[in-house]
Amino acid sequence: MSGESTQVRDREATSGRILAAARTLFAEHGYERVTVRMIASEAGANVALINRYFESKARLFAHVLVGESAMRSVIEGDPEGLPRRLAAHMAHRLSAGASDPIVRVIDRAGTSPEIRAVLRDRVESALTEPLRRHLPGPNARERAMLATSIILGGGSLRRVLGPESLREADPGFLEERLTAIFTACLAGPADGARTPAP
Amino acid sequence: MSGESTQVRDREATSGRILAAARTLFAEHGYERVTVRMIASEAGANVALINRYFESKARLFAHVLVGESAMRSVIEGDPEGLPRRLAAHMAHRLSAGASDPIVRVIDRAGTSPEIRAVLRDRVESALTEPLRRHLPGPNARERAMLATSIILGGGSLRRVLGPESLREADPGFLEERLTAIFTACLAGPADGARTPAP
DNA sequence: ATTTGTAGTAGACGCCCGTTTACATGTCAA
DNA sequence: TTGACATGTAAACGGGCGTCTACTACAAAT
């Protein structure tokens, strides 16, 4: 194998920096407002390398989008505690400034037709479908979509009202309310109108 | 007064057509992806008139944003029935293809810095503040913001998954679930964990 | 030492953006 | 009828966009 000494010319390292820069910038400003020159500058790479390694800006966005998301581990687990896990995760995101990059990228992606398909697929595969699989009873898909819309709504609120908008809210209060909200849309028909409290 | 015969040169009519075209296009494609030339073409007007009558694209967007919203009449009324009114309105919007233009414009506005302030002000004045005013009890602002995020989340879902995504869902089912959801985030501390069913 | 292939670079290409300027045209008061 | 002013128009401006091409520089194989 070739030496792993300090390489200045390293395709993997460079494309990795490009990908990381794209992830950060797309999450911050959205797909449309981020230029390939911004990404290249942030990554310390030449603009042409983006098209060489990722073919186009849209394909680079697709690579960013399929990155790992913290939502997977939140959704998996016992369905009983799913509403509370979602609520805790989202309350934490709303309270802290930071948030799941993937969800932010989705929220700020915009309406460009060249990324619409991959965007929809990612929301399906990362949120709606995993949620649906963990829901017993009828109307599982509709309930999963309601929960998806609430998750996305948190991102929209943050985008519009700013990251500080819910910083001063009591995290415990948020978690309790969100638990009730997620319970209301996720619960099966038997306990659909029941309170989540023990 | 001047005659109201068929006038070809009519500032009010022309600027009105520009405003209407902008409203439609911004709601459909978002602020960033709509060009002033698209608006002018749709309005049957010259591009330069946009800047003459509205000063800039951003100010035109601001004019669009302060238009009337159907949400006002939904929020006003007895606080008791507020969750159900919000749920019925949103269920109707999700089921039908059409939706409140203002909410769509907000959802698709994007992240352009030149419209961030007016966007935030409009969400506050059209959604968060009216909701807060109608909520008794503590944490009224936090509860109003949760409801705002759910309203915006419906728009995000529609934007990402497409207008057909919830067309085949039972409107009655959606309304019931959304009533429970809005109740969960809007209810006062006394009945915060109670079911909305009679 | 020379060849070969790949990583990286500079710059241009064609296009579209929001905005502005200079000008034509219609309307109405004097 | 003639001027003044408001309305509408065509064309250009400067700039940024994603992408592509021609080129250099370097590392490894011959």
Short mmCIF file of C-alpha atoms (C1' of nucleotides) in Angstrom, two decimals:
data_model
loop_
_atom_site.label_atom_id
_atom_site.label_comp_id
_atom_site.label_asym_id
_atom_site.label_seq_id
_atom_site.Cartn_x
_atom_site.Cartn_y
_atom_site.Cartn_z
CA MET A 1 0.00 0.00 0.00
CA SER A 2 1.16 3.55 -0.53
CA GLY A 3 2.62 5.43 2.39
CA GLU A 4 0.29 7.36 4.61
CA SER A 5 2.79 10.12 5.21
CA THR A 6 1.73 13.75 5.01
CA GLN A 7 0.28 13.93 1.52
CA VAL A 8 -0.43 17.26 -0.03
CA ARG A 9 -2.15 15.70 -3.01
CA ASP A 10 -4.83 13.46 -1.56
CA ARG A 11 -8.05 12.92 -3.43
CA GLU A 12 -9.89 11.39 -0.50
CA ALA A 13 -8.86 14.08 1.94
CA THR A 14 -9.75 16.87 -0.46
CA SER A 15 -13.12 15.46 -1.45
CA GLY A 16 -13.79 14.86 2.23
CA ARG A 17 -13.08 18.51 3.01
CA ILE A 18 -15.37 19.54 0.18
CA LEU A 19 -18.12 17.33 1.51
CA ALA A 20 -17.71 18.66 5.04
CA ALA A 21 -17.73 22.26 3.86
CA ALA A 22 -20.82 21.61 1.78
CA ARG A 23 -22.56 20.02 4.73
CA THR A 24 -21.87 23.01 6.95
CA LEU A 25 -22.79 25.64 4.36
CA PHE A 26 -25.92 23.92 3.04
CA ALA A 27 -27.14 23.53 6.62
CA GLU A 28 -26.46 27.17 7.34
CA HIS A 29 -27.69 28.97 4.23
CA GLY A 30 -29.66 26.47 2.16
CA TYR A 31 -28.95 24.94 -1.21
CA GLU A 32 -29.72 27.91 -3.39
CA ARG A 33 -27.75 30.53 -1.53
CA VAL A 34 -24.58 28.47 -1.29
CA THR A 35 -22.28 28.76 -4.31
CA VAL A 36 -19.71 26.22 -5.37
CA ARG A 37 -17.07 28.90 -4.94
CA MET A 38 -18.09 29.33 -1.30
CA ILE A 39 -17.77 25.59 -0.77
CA ALA A 40 -14.39 25.42 -2.47
CA SER A 41 -13.12 28.38 -0.48
CA GLU A 42 -14.31 26.87 2.80
CA ALA A 43 -12.70 23.54 1.92
CA GLY A 44 -9.46 25.13 0.74
CA ALA A 45 -9.87 23.47 -2.62
CA ASN A 46 -10.20 24.54 -6.21
CA VAL A 47 -13.68 25.07 -7.63
CA ALA A 48 -13.17 22.67 -10.51
CA LEU A 49 -12.54 19.81 -8.09
CA ILE A 50 -16.15 19.93 -6.99
CA ASN A 51 -17.34 19.04 -10.45
CA ARG A 52 -14.55 16.52 -10.90
CA TYR A 53 -15.27 14.66 -7.68
CA PHE A 54 -19.04 15.15 -7.38
CA GLU A 55 -20.09 15.85 -10.97
CA SER A 56 -22.33 18.79 -10.11
CA LYS A 57 -23.59 20.96 -7.27
CA ALA A 58 -26.83 19.00 -7.15
CA ARG A 59 -25.01 15.65 -6.85
CA LEU A 60 -22.82 17.07 -4.11
CA PHE A 61 -25.97 18.08 -2.28
CA ALA A 62 -27.26 14.54 -2.67
CA HIS A 63 -24.04 13.22 -1.10
CA VAL A 64 -24.50 15.62 1.82
CA LEU A 65 -28.08 14.55 2.26
CA VAL A 66 -27.41 10.86 2.61
CA GLY A 67 -25.03 11.44 5.51
CA GLU A 68 -25.69 9.97 8.87
CA SER A 69 -28.57 11.39 10.88
CA ALA A 70 -29.09 11.21 14.62
CA MET A 71 -32.78 10.63 14.01
CA ARG A 72 -32.23 6.94 13.23
CA SER A 73 -31.21 5.99 16.74
CA VAL A 74 -34.01 8.14 18.15
CA ILE A 75 -36.69 6.39 16.14
CA GLU A 76 -35.41 2.87 16.75
CA GLY A 77 -36.28 1.30 20.06
CA ASP A 78 -39.47 0.40 21.83
CA PRO A 79 -42.52 2.08 20.20
CA GLU A 80 -43.86 2.76 23.67
CA GLY A 81 -41.22 5.38 24.40
CA LEU A 82 -41.01 6.76 20.87
CA PRO A 83 -43.00 9.96 21.52
CA ARG A 84 -40.84 10.85 24.49
CA ARG A 85 -37.59 10.09 22.67
CA LEU A 86 -38.66 12.28 19.75
CA ALA A 87 -39.75 15.01 22.15
CA ALA A 88 -36.51 14.90 24.13
CA HIS A 89 -34.46 15.04 20.96
CA MET A 90 -36.44 17.93 19.52
CA ALA A 91 -36.60 19.84 22.81
CA HIS A 92 -32.85 19.55 23.07
CA ARG A 93 -32.45 20.80 19.53
CA LEU A 94 -34.79 23.74 20.11
CA SER A 95 -33.13 24.72 23.37
CA ALA A 96 -29.56 24.42 22.19
CA GLY A 97 -28.42 26.49 19.27
CA ALA A 98 -27.18 23.47 17.32
CA SER A 99 -29.44 20.98 15.61
CA ASP A 100 -29.32 17.83 13.54
CA PRO A 101 -27.55 18.97 10.35
CA ILE A 102 -29.61 16.70 8.15
CA VAL A 103 -32.88 18.16 9.36
CA ARG A 104 -31.53 21.67 8.88
CA VAL A 105 -30.36 20.86 5.40
CA ILE A 106 -33.80 19.51 4.55
CA ASP A 107 -35.55 22.53 5.99
CA ARG A 108 -33.41 25.03 4.12
CA ALA A 109 -33.07 23.08 0.91
CA GLY A 110 -35.51 25.29 -0.93
CA THR A 111 -37.48 24.49 -4.05
CA SER A 112 -34.86 23.85 -6.72
CA PRO A 113 -36.24 21.22 -9.08
CA GLU A 114 -32.85 19.53 -9.52
CA ILE A 115 -32.82 18.41 -5.88
CA ARG A 116 -36.51 17.85 -5.30
CA ALA A 117 -36.41 14.10 -5.92
CA VAL A 118 -33.43 13.35 -3.72
CA LEU A 119 -34.87 15.59 -1.03
CA ARG A 120 -38.17 13.75 -0.98
CA ASP A 121 -36.43 10.37 -0.97
CA ARG A 122 -34.30 11.39 1.97
CA VAL A 123 -37.24 12.60 4.05
CA GLU A 124 -39.02 9.36 3.30
CA SER A 125 -36.06 7.13 4.10
CA ALA A 126 -34.84 9.01 7.16
CA LEU A 127 -38.10 10.04 8.79
CA THR A 128 -41.43 8.98 7.37
CA GLU A 129 -40.64 5.34 6.57
CA PRO A 130 -38.73 4.48 9.78
CA LEU A 131 -41.51 6.09 11.79
CA ARG A 132 -44.19 4.21 9.89
CA ARG A 133 -42.40 0.90 10.45
CA HIS A 134 -42.45 1.45 14.19
CA LEU A 135 -46.15 2.26 14.37
CA PRO A 136 -48.68 -0.51 14.92
CA GLY A 137 -52.29 -0.10 13.91
CA PRO A 138 -54.04 1.53 10.96
CA ASN A 139 -53.18 4.86 9.31
CA ALA A 140 -49.55 4.28 10.20
CA ARG A 141 -48.31 6.23 7.20
CA GLU A 142 -50.54 9.22 7.89
CA ARG A 143 -49.46 9.28 11.52
CA ALA A 144 -45.82 9.05 10.48
CA MET A 145 -46.30 11.97 8.10
CA LEU A 146 -47.87 14.09 10.82
CA ALA A 147 -44.87 13.41 13.04
CA THR A 148 -42.56 14.23 10.13
CA SER A 149 -44.30 17.55 9.62
CA ILE A 150 -43.85 18.40 13.31
CA ILE A 151 -40.14 17.57 13.15
CA LEU A 152 -39.76 19.72 10.04
CA GLY A 153 -41.86 22.45 11.62
CA GLY A 154 -39.31 22.86 14.37
CA GLY A 155 -36.73 23.58 11.72
CA SER A 156 -38.96 26.08 9.97
CA LEU A 157 -39.64 27.91 13.21
CA ARG A 158 -35.94 28.13 13.89
CA ARG A 159 -35.21 29.30 10.38
CA VAL A 160 -37.81 32.05 10.48
CA LEU A 161 -37.76 33.21 14.08
CA GLY A 162 -34.06 32.64 14.65
CA PRO A 163 -32.05 30.21 16.76
CA GLU A 164 -32.58 32.28 19.89
CA SER A 165 -36.34 32.14 19.70
CA LEU A 166 -36.80 29.20 22.06
CA ARG A 167 -33.52 29.38 23.94
CA GLU A 168 -35.10 30.90 27.01
CA ALA A 169 -37.94 28.39 27.15
CA ASP A 170 -37.85 25.77 29.88
CA PRO A 171 -36.50 22.57 28.27
CA GLY A 172 -38.58 20.44 30.62
CA PHE A 173 -41.73 22.28 29.61
CA LEU A 174 -40.89 21.86 25.94
CA GLU A 175 -40.20 18.15 26.36
CA GLU A 176 -43.49 17.57 28.16
CA ARG A 177 -45.51 19.43 25.55
CA LEU A 178 -43.72 17.76 22.67
CA THR A 179 -44.24 14.36 24.25
CA ALA A 180 -47.95 15.07 24.38
CA ILE A 181 -47.87 16.35 20.79
CA PHE A 182 -46.03 13.33 19.41
CA THR A 183 -48.24 11.01 21.42
CA ALA A 184 -51.29 12.69 19.92
CA CYS A 185 -50.20 11.99 16.38
CA LEU A 186 -48.38 8.69 16.80
CA ALA A 187 -50.61 6.74 19.17
CA GLY A 188 -52.71 3.86 17.87
CA PRO A 189 -56.49 4.15 17.60
CA ALA A 190 -57.01 2.45 20.97
CA ASP A 191 -55.11 5.06 22.95
CA GLY A 192 -55.23 7.87 20.39
CA ALA A 193 -57.11 10.21 22.67
CA ARG A 194 -55.39 9.10 25.85
CA THR A 195 -52.83 11.10 27.75
CA PRO A 196 -49.20 9.90 27.66
CA ALA A 197 -48.80 10.45 31.39
CA PRO A 198 -48.44 7.25 33.45
CA MET B 1 -62.99 62.14 -11.30
CA SER B 2 -61.29 60.72 -14.37
CA GLY B 3 -63.22 58.35 -16.53
CA GLU B 4 -63.05 54.67 -15.73
CA SER B 5 -63.10 53.66 -19.38
CA THR B 6 -60.69 51.06 -20.67
CA GLN B 7 -57.37 52.55 -19.72
CA VAL B 8 -54.24 51.10 -21.19
CA ARG B 9 -51.98 53.22 -19.03
CA ASP B 10 -53.08 52.64 -15.46
CA ARG B 11 -50.55 52.67 -12.68
CA GLU B 12 -52.82 51.10 -10.10
CA ALA B 13 -53.98 48.31 -12.38
CA THR B 14 -50.46 47.52 -13.50
CA SER B 15 -48.94 47.53 -10.04
CA GLY B 16 -51.87 45.40 -8.93
CA ARG B 17 -51.14 42.83 -11.62
CA ILE B 18 -47.48 42.83 -10.63
CA LEU B 19 -48.43 42.27 -7.01
CA ALA B 20 -50.80 39.45 -7.90
CA ALA B 21 -48.24 37.78 -10.13
CA ALA B 22 -45.62 38.07 -7.42
CA ARG B 23 -47.98 36.56 -4.87
CA THR B 24 -48.67 33.55 -7.08
CA LEU B 25 -45.08 32.97 -8.11
CA PHE B 26 -43.52 33.48 -4.67
CA ALA B 27 -46.04 31.04 -3.23
CA GLU B 28 -45.26 28.50 -5.89
CA HIS B 29 -41.48 28.64 -6.23
CA GLY B 30 -40.16 30.64 -3.30
CA TYR B 31 -38.43 34.00 -3.15
CA GLU B 32 -35.05 33.02 -4.47
CA ARG B 33 -36.16 31.05 -7.49
CA VAL B 34 -38.57 33.68 -8.76
CA THR B 35 -36.96 36.31 -10.97
CA VAL B 36 -38.29 39.79 -11.57
CA ARG B 37 -38.53 38.94 -15.25
CA MET B 38 -40.82 36.02 -14.44
CA ILE B 39 -43.05 38.32 -12.43
CA ALA B 40 -43.14 40.97 -15.13
CA SER B 41 -43.94 38.41 -17.79
CA GLU B 42 -46.74 36.89 -15.71
CA ALA B 43 -48.15 40.35 -15.03
CA GLY B 44 -47.83 41.47 -18.64
CA ALA B 45 -45.74 44.41 -17.55
CA ASN B 46 -42.25 45.70 -18.19
CA VAL B 47 -39.47 44.63 -15.85
CA ALA B 48 -38.46 48.16 -14.98
CA LEU B 49 -41.91 48.90 -13.58
CA ILE B 50 -41.28 46.51 -10.71
CA ASN B 51 -38.45 48.65 -9.47
CA ARG B 52 -40.36 51.85 -10.20
CA TYR B 53 -43.46 50.84 -8.28
CA PHE B 54 -41.95 48.64 -5.58
CA GLU B 55 -38.36 49.88 -5.41
CA SER B 56 -36.82 46.40 -5.33
CA LYS B 57 -37.60 42.69 -5.42
CA ALA B 58 -37.24 42.45 -1.66
CA ARG B 59 -39.73 45.29 -1.07
CA LEU B 60 -42.16 43.70 -3.50
CA PHE B 61 -41.88 40.53 -1.46
CA ALA B 62 -42.65 42.51 1.66
CA HIS B 63 -45.79 43.88 0.01
CA VAL B 64 -46.85 40.34 -0.87
CA LEU B 65 -46.23 39.16 2.65
CA VAL B 66 -48.46 41.69 4.37
CA GLY B 67 -51.46 40.61 2.33
CA GLU B 68 -54.54 39.26 3.99
CA SER B 69 -54.32 35.80 5.53
CA ALA B 70 -57.15 33.43 6.28
CA MET B 71 -55.43 32.52 9.54
CA ARG B 72 -56.71 35.65 11.28
CA SER B 73 -60.33 34.60 11.27
CA VAL B 74 -59.33 31.09 12.29
CA ILE B 75 -57.44 32.26 15.34
CA GLU B 76 -60.04 34.78 16.48
CA GLY B 77 -63.02 33.42 18.35
CA ASP B 78 -63.51 31.51 21.53
CA PRO B 79 -60.25 30.02 22.83
CA GLU B 80 -62.14 26.85 23.71
CA GLY B 81 -62.63 25.87 20.09
CA LEU B 82 -59.27 27.20 18.84
CA PRO B 83 -57.52 23.81 18.53
CA ARG B 84 -60.37 22.40 16.47
CA ARG B 85 -60.58 25.47 14.23
CA LEU B 86 -56.85 25.31 13.57
CA ALA B 87 -57.09 21.57 12.96
CA ALA B 88 -60.02 21.90 10.56
CA HIS B 89 -58.28 24.65 8.65
CA MET B 90 -55.02 22.73 8.38
CA ALA B 91 -56.71 19.42 7.57
CA HIS B 92 -58.58 21.15 4.78
CA ARG B 93 -55.36 22.63 3.47
CA LEU B 94 -53.54 19.30 3.59
CA SER B 95 -56.38 17.45 1.91
CA ALA B 96 -57.03 19.96 -0.84
CA GLY B 97 -54.22 20.89 -3.15
CA ALA B 98 -54.53 24.59 -2.44
CA SER B 99 -53.37 26.26 0.74
CA ASP B 100 -53.19 29.64 2.42
CA PRO B 101 -50.88 31.62 0.11
CA ILE B 102 -49.31 33.50 2.97
CA VAL B 103 -48.29 30.33 4.76
CA ARG B 104 -46.89 28.92 1.55
CA VAL B 105 -44.95 32.08 0.88
CA ILE B 106 -43.50 31.95 4.36
CA ASP B 107 -42.58 28.29 4.04
CA ARG B 108 -40.84 28.73 0.70
CA ALA B 109 -39.29 32.10 1.39
CA GLY B 110 -35.84 30.63 1.90
CA THR B 111 -32.92 32.17 3.73
CA SER B 112 -32.16 35.38 1.85
CA PRO B 113 -30.90 37.93 4.36
CA GLU B 114 -32.69 40.82 2.66
CA ILE B 115 -36.10 39.39 3.56
CA ARG B 116 -35.31 37.75 6.88
CA ALA B 117 -36.55 40.64 9.02
CA VAL B 118 -39.86 41.15 7.23
CA LEU B 119 -40.39 37.40 7.20
CA ARG B 120 -39.91 37.09 10.94
CA ASP B 121 -42.15 40.08 11.61
CA ARG B 122 -44.90 38.60 9.49
CA VAL B 123 -44.81 35.22 11.23
CA GLU B 124 -44.96 37.01 14.55
CA SER B 125 -47.80 39.33 13.60
CA ALA B 126 -49.88 36.79 11.69
CA LEU B 127 -49.38 33.66 13.76
CA THR B 128 -47.38 33.72 16.96
CA GLU B 129 -48.69 36.95 18.48
CA PRO B 130 -52.41 36.44 17.69
CA LEU B 131 -52.15 32.91 19.07
CA ARG B 132 -50.40 34.09 22.21
CA ARG B 133 -53.05 36.74 22.83
CA HIS B 134 -55.76 34.09 22.76
CA LEU B 135 -54.03 31.77 25.22
CA PRO B 136 -54.71 32.11 28.94
CA GLY B 137 -52.26 30.83 31.48
CA PRO B 138 -48.48 30.74 31.71
CA ASN B 139 -46.00 29.95 28.92
CA ALA B 140 -48.44 31.44 26.43
CA ARG B 141 -45.67 32.51 24.07
CA GLU B 142 -43.97 29.12 24.11
CA ARG B 143 -47.26 27.38 23.43
CA ALA B 144 -48.01 29.80 20.59
CA MET B 145 -44.62 29.11 19.08
CA LEU B 146 -45.19 25.37 19.23
CA ALA B 147 -48.48 25.82 17.39
CA THR B 148 -46.73 28.08 14.88
CA SER B 149 -44.13 25.42 14.22
CA ILE B 150 -46.86 22.85 13.59
CA ILE B 151 -48.61 25.14 11.12
CA LEU B 152 -45.32 25.78 9.32
CA GLY B 153 -44.49 22.08 9.45
CA GLY B 154 -47.53 21.30 7.35
CA GLY B 155 -46.17 23.60 4.69
CA SER B 156 -42.73 22.01 4.84
CA LEU B 157 -44.20 18.54 4.50
CA ARG B 158 -46.16 19.64 1.47
CA ARG B 159 -43.16 21.33 -0.06
CA VAL B 160 -40.91 18.29 0.34
CA LEU B 161 -43.28 15.38 -0.16
CA GLY B 162 -45.50 17.08 -2.72
CA PRO B 163 -49.10 18.29 -2.70
CA GLU B 164 -50.44 14.80 -3.34
CA SER B 165 -48.80 13.32 -0.27
CA LEU B 166 -51.80 13.62 2.03
CA ARG B 167 -54.57 13.85 -0.57
CA GLU B 168 -55.67 10.28 -0.03
CA ALA B 169 -55.75 10.56 3.74
CA ASP B 170 -59.15 10.69 5.42
CA PRO B 171 -59.85 14.38 6.20
CA GLY B 172 -61.82 13.42 9.26
CA PHE B 173 -58.93 11.40 10.60
CA LEU B 174 -56.54 14.29 9.96
CA GLU B 175 -58.81 16.77 11.68
CA GLU B 176 -59.18 14.57 14.75
CA ARG B 177 -55.45 14.02 15.05
CA LEU B 178 -54.63 17.67 14.46
CA THR B 179 -57.21 18.71 17.04
CA ALA B 180 -55.47 16.48 19.57
CA ILE B 181 -52.09 17.84 18.49
CA PHE B 182 -53.09 21.50 18.77
CA THR B 183 -54.83 20.81 22.05
CA ALA B 184 -51.65 19.22 23.36
CA CYS B 185 -49.59 22.32 22.70
CA LEU B 186 -52.15 25.07 23.27
CA ALA B 187 -54.03 23.91 26.37
CA GLY B 188 -53.44 25.63 29.68
CA PRO B 189 -51.60 23.88 32.49
CA ALA B 190 -54.85 22.72 34.10
CA ASP B 191 -56.04 20.70 31.13
CA GLY B 192 -52.70 20.33 29.36
CA ALA B 193 -52.77 16.54 29.52
CA ARG B 194 -56.49 16.20 29.01
CA THR B 195 -58.12 14.86 25.86
CA PRO B 196 -60.03 17.31 23.64
CA ALA B 197 -62.90 14.87 23.17
CA PRO B 198 -66.24 15.95 24.72
"C1'" DA C 1 15.97 9.66 -15.93
"C1'" DT C 2 11.89 9.31 -18.36
"C1'" DT C 3 7.20 8.23 -18.81
"C1'" DT C 4 2.56 8.03 -17.19
"C1'" DG C 5 -1.35 9.14 -14.74
"C1'" DT C 6 -3.61 11.79 -11.38
"C1'" DA C 7 -4.27 15.95 -8.18
"C1'" DG C 8 -4.70 20.58 -8.45
"C1'" DT C 9 -5.07 25.28 -10.80
"C1'" DA C 10 -6.25 29.46 -13.60
"C1'" DG C 11 -9.20 31.32 -16.40
"C1'" DA C 12 -12.68 31.62 -19.54
"C1'" DC C 13 -17.56 30.30 -21.29
"C1'" DG C 14 -22.30 31.27 -21.72
"C1'" DC C 15 -26.02 32.47 -19.12
"C1'" DC C 16 -29.05 34.80 -15.94
"C1'" DC C 17 -29.57 37.97 -12.13
"C1'" DG C 18 -31.52 42.68 -10.12
"C1'" DT C 19 -31.20 47.17 -11.33
"C1'" DT C 20 -30.68 51.48 -14.02
"C1'" DT C 21 -30.69 54.64 -17.79
"C1'" DA C 22 -32.37 56.86 -21.85
"C1'" DC C 23 -36.10 57.12 -24.54
"C1'" DA C 24 -40.93 56.64 -26.61
"C1'" DT C 25 -45.82 57.22 -25.86
"C1'" DG C 26 -50.10 58.39 -24.09
"C1'" DT C 27 -53.14 61.73 -21.11
"C1'" DC C 28 -54.71 65.85 -19.50
"C1'" DA C 29 -54.42 70.79 -18.02
"C1'" DA C 30 -53.61 75.26 -19.78
"C1'" DT D 1 -52.66 72.93 -29.79
"C1'" DT D 2 -49.11 72.70 -26.90
"C1'" DG D 3 -46.69 71.84 -23.18
"C1'" DA D 4 -45.88 68.97 -18.81
"C1'" DC D 5 -46.02 64.97 -16.61
"C1'" DA D 6 -46.95 60.18 -15.82
"C1'" DT D 7 -46.75 55.54 -17.91
"C1'" DG D 8 -44.50 52.14 -20.39
"C1'" DT D 9 -40.41 50.27 -23.05
"C1'" DA D 10 -35.85 48.60 -24.80
"C1'" DA D 11 -31.41 47.94 -23.90
"C1'" DA D 12 -27.62 47.88 -21.35
"C1'" DC D 13 -24.85 47.60 -16.83
"C1'" DG D 14 -22.01 45.21 -13.57
"C1'" DG D 15 -21.75 41.12 -11.39
"C1'" DG D 16 -22.33 36.29 -9.97
"C1'" DC D 17 -23.61 31.78 -11.27
"C1'" DG D 18 -22.39 26.56 -12.49
"C1'" DT D 19 -19.50 24.41 -15.51
"C1'" DC D 20 -15.70 23.26 -18.59
"C1'" DT D 21 -11.13 23.36 -20.81
"C1'" DA D 22 -6.28 23.77 -21.03
"C1'" DC D 23 -2.66 23.66 -18.27
"C1'" DT D 24 0.89 22.78 -14.38
"C1'" DA D 25 2.90 19.96 -10.67
"C1'" DC D 26 3.83 16.12 -8.43
"C1'" DA D 27 4.24 10.89 -7.21
"C1'" DA D 28 5.02 6.51 -8.61
"C1'" DA D 29 6.32 3.00 -12.27
"C1'" DT D 30 9.38 1.97 -15.81
#
